[in-house]
Short mmCIF file of C-alpha atoms in Angstrom, two decimals:
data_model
loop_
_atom_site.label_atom_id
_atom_site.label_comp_id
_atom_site.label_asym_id
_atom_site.label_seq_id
_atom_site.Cartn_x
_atom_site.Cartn_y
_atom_site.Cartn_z
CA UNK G 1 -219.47 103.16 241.46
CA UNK G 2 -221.93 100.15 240.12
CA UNK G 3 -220.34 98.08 242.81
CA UNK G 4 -220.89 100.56 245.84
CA UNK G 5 -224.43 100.49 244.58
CA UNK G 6 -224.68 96.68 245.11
CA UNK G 7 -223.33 96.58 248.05
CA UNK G 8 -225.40 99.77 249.78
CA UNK G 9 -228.39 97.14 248.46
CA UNK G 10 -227.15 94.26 250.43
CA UNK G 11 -226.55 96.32 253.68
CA UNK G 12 -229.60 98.76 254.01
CA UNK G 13 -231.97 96.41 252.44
CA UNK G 14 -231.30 92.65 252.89
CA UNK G 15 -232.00 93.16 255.93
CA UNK G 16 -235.27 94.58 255.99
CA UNK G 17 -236.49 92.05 253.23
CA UNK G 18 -234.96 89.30 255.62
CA UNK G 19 -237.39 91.00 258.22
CA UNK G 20 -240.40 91.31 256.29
CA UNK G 21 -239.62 87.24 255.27
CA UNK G 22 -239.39 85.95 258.83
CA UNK G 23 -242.79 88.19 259.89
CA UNK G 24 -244.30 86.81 256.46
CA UNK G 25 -243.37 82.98 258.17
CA UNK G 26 -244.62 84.04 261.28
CA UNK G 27 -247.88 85.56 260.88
CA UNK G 28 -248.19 83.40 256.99
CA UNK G 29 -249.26 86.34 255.18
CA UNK G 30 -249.56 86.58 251.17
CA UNK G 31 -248.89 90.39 251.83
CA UNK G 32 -245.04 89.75 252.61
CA UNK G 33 -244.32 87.79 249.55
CA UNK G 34 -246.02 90.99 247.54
CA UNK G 35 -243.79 93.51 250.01
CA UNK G 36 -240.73 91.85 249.22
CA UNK G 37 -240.86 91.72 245.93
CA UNK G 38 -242.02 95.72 245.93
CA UNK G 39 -238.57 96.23 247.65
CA UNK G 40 -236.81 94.26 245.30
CA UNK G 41 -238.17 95.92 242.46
CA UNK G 42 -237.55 99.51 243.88
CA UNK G 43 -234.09 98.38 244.70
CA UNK G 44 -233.12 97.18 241.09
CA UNK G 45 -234.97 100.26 239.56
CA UNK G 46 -232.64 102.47 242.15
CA UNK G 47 -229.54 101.03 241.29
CA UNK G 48 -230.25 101.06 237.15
CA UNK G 49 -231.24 105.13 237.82
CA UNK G 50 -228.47 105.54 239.75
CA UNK G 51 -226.11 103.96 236.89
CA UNK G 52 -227.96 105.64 233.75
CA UNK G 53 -227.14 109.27 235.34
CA UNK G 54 -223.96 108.25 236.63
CA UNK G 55 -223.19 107.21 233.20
CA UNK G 56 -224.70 109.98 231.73
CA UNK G 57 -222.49 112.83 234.03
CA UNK G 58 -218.99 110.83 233.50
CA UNK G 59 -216.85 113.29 232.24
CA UNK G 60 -215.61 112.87 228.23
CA UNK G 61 -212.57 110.19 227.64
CA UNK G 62 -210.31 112.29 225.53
CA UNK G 63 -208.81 111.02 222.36
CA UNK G 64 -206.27 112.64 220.35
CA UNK G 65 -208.53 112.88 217.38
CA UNK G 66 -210.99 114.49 219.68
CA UNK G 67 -208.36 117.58 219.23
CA UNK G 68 -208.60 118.09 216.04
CA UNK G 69 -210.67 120.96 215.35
CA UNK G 70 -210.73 125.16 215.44
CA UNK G 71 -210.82 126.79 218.43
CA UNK G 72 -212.05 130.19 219.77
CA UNK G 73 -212.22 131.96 223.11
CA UNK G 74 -215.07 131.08 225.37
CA UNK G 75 -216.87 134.02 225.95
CA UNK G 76 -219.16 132.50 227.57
CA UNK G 77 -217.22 131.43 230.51
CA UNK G 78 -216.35 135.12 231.19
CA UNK G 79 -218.04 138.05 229.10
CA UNK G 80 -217.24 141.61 228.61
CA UNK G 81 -215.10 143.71 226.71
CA UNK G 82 -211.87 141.66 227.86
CA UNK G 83 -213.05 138.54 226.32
CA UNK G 84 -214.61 140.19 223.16
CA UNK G 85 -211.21 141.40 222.68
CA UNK G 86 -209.19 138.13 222.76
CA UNK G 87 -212.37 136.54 221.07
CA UNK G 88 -210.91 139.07 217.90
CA UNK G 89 -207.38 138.79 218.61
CA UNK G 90 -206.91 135.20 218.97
CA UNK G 91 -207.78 131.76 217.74
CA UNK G 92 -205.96 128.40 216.76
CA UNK G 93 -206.29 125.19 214.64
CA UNK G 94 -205.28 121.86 215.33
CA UNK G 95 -205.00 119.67 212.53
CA UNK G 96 -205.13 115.91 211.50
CA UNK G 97 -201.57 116.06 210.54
CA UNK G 98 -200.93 116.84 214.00
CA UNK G 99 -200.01 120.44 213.59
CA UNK G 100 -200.96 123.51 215.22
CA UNK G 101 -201.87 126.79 214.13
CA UNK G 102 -202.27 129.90 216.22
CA UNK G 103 -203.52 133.07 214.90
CA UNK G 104 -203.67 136.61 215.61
CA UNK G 105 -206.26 138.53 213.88
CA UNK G 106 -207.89 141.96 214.24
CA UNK G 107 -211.07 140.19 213.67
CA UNK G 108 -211.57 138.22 210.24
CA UNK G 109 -208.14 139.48 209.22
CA UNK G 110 -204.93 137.13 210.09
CA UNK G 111 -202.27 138.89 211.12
CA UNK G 112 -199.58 136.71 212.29
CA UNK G 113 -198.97 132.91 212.11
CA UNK G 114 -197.64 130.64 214.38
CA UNK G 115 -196.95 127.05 213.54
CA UNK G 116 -196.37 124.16 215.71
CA UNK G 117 -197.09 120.23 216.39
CA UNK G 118 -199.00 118.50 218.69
CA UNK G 119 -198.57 115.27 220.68
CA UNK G 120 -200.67 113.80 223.07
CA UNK G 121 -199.65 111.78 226.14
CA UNK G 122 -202.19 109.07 228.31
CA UNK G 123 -201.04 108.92 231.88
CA UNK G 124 -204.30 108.42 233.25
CA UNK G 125 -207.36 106.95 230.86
CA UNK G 126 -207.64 110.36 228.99
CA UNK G 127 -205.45 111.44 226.55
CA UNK G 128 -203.32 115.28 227.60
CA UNK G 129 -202.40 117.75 224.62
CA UNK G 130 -198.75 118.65 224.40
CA UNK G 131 -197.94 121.28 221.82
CA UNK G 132 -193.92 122.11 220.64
CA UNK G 133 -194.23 125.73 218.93
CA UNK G 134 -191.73 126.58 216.08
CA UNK G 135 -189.24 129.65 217.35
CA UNK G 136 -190.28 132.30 217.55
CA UNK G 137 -193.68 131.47 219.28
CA UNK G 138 -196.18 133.72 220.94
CA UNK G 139 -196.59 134.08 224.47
CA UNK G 140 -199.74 132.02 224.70
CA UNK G 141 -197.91 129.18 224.12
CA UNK G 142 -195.42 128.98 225.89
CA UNK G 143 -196.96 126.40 228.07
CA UNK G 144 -199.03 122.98 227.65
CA UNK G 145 -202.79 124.17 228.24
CA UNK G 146 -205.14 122.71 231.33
CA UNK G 147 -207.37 120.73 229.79
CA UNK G 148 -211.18 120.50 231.35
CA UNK G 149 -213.54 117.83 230.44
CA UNK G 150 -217.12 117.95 230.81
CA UNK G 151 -219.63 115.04 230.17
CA UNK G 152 -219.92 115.93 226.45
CA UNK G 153 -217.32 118.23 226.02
CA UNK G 154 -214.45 119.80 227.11
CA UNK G 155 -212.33 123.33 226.59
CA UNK G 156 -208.45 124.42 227.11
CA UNK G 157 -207.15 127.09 229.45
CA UNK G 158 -203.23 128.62 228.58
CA UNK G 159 -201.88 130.55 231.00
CA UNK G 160 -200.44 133.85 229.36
CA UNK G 161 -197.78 135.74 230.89
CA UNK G 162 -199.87 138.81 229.35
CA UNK G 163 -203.50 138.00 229.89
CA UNK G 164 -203.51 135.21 232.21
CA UNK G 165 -205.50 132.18 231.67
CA UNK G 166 -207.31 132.23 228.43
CA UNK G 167 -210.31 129.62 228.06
CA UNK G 168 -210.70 128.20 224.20
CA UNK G 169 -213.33 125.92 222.97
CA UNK G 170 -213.31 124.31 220.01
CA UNK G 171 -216.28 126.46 217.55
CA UNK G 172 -216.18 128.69 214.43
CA UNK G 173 -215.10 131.84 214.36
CA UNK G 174 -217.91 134.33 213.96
CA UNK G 175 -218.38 138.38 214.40
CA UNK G 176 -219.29 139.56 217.13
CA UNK G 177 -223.23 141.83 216.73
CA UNK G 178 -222.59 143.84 219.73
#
């Protein structure tokens, strides 16, 4: 991206400070000298904006300690009584001994367990979460999730034979005060 900036410089305006130059020689004006440096300077404090909020909007690089963690449905990606539900009914933990953990609650009560591992593969410059359940394993799991980075964050989506895709981010389970 930094080097399409450069060259969008050179090409819109090098030429217009090679203009303002030659006029300068012409007529021998101060006023060019002080008009191409004003381009210059607007130039190089484009291009350094440009780069600080491109930098700043990259999405997250994904490590496989950034797994680590508990996770709970994001209800704020879609609200309403669906998502409360699954907000009470479901919820995993990944841990630094690479396991997995996925619960099924009826609120702050566990129900049922299930236990797994995770792995993490790098095919491209962030790291993908791959998850092998123990037998029997729940339905949730039966697939890897889609994993959606955001510039300081990111959140999983499983695709459920049952409910569909179901969006977790990592956070602390809490009760709901309806």
């Amino acid at each position: 991206m930094f080097l399409g900036l450069k060259l969008l410089f050179l090409l819109l305006i090098s030429p217009i400070i090679i203009g303002v130059f030659i006029y300068g020689l012409k007529r021998k004006t101060e006023s060019s000298g002080k008009i191409i440096l004003t381009l210059y300077a607007i130039g190089f404090c484009s291009i350094l904006l440009l780069w600080i909020i491109g930098t700043l909007n990259q999405k997250k690089v994904l490590e496989k300690s950034d797994f680590y963690g508990e996770y709970i449905i994001d209800r704020d990606y879609f609200s309403g009584k669906q998502a409360d539900w699954q907000y009470n009914n479901f919820r995993f933990e990944i841990k630094e001994n690479d396991s997995i953990y996925f619960y099924v609650t009826n609120g702050k009560l566990i129900k049922e367990t299930y236990k797994g591992a995770i792995s993490t593969v790098a095919p491209y410059q962030s790291a993908r979460l791959k998850i092998k359940m123990d037998l029997p394993t729940h339905h949730v799991l039966n697939s890897n999730p889609t994993i959606y980075r955001e510039s300081w964050d990111f959140f999983m989506v499983f695709n459920s034979q049952k409910f569909h895709n179901m969006y977790f981010r990592k956070g602390e389970w809490k009760e709901i005060e309806y």
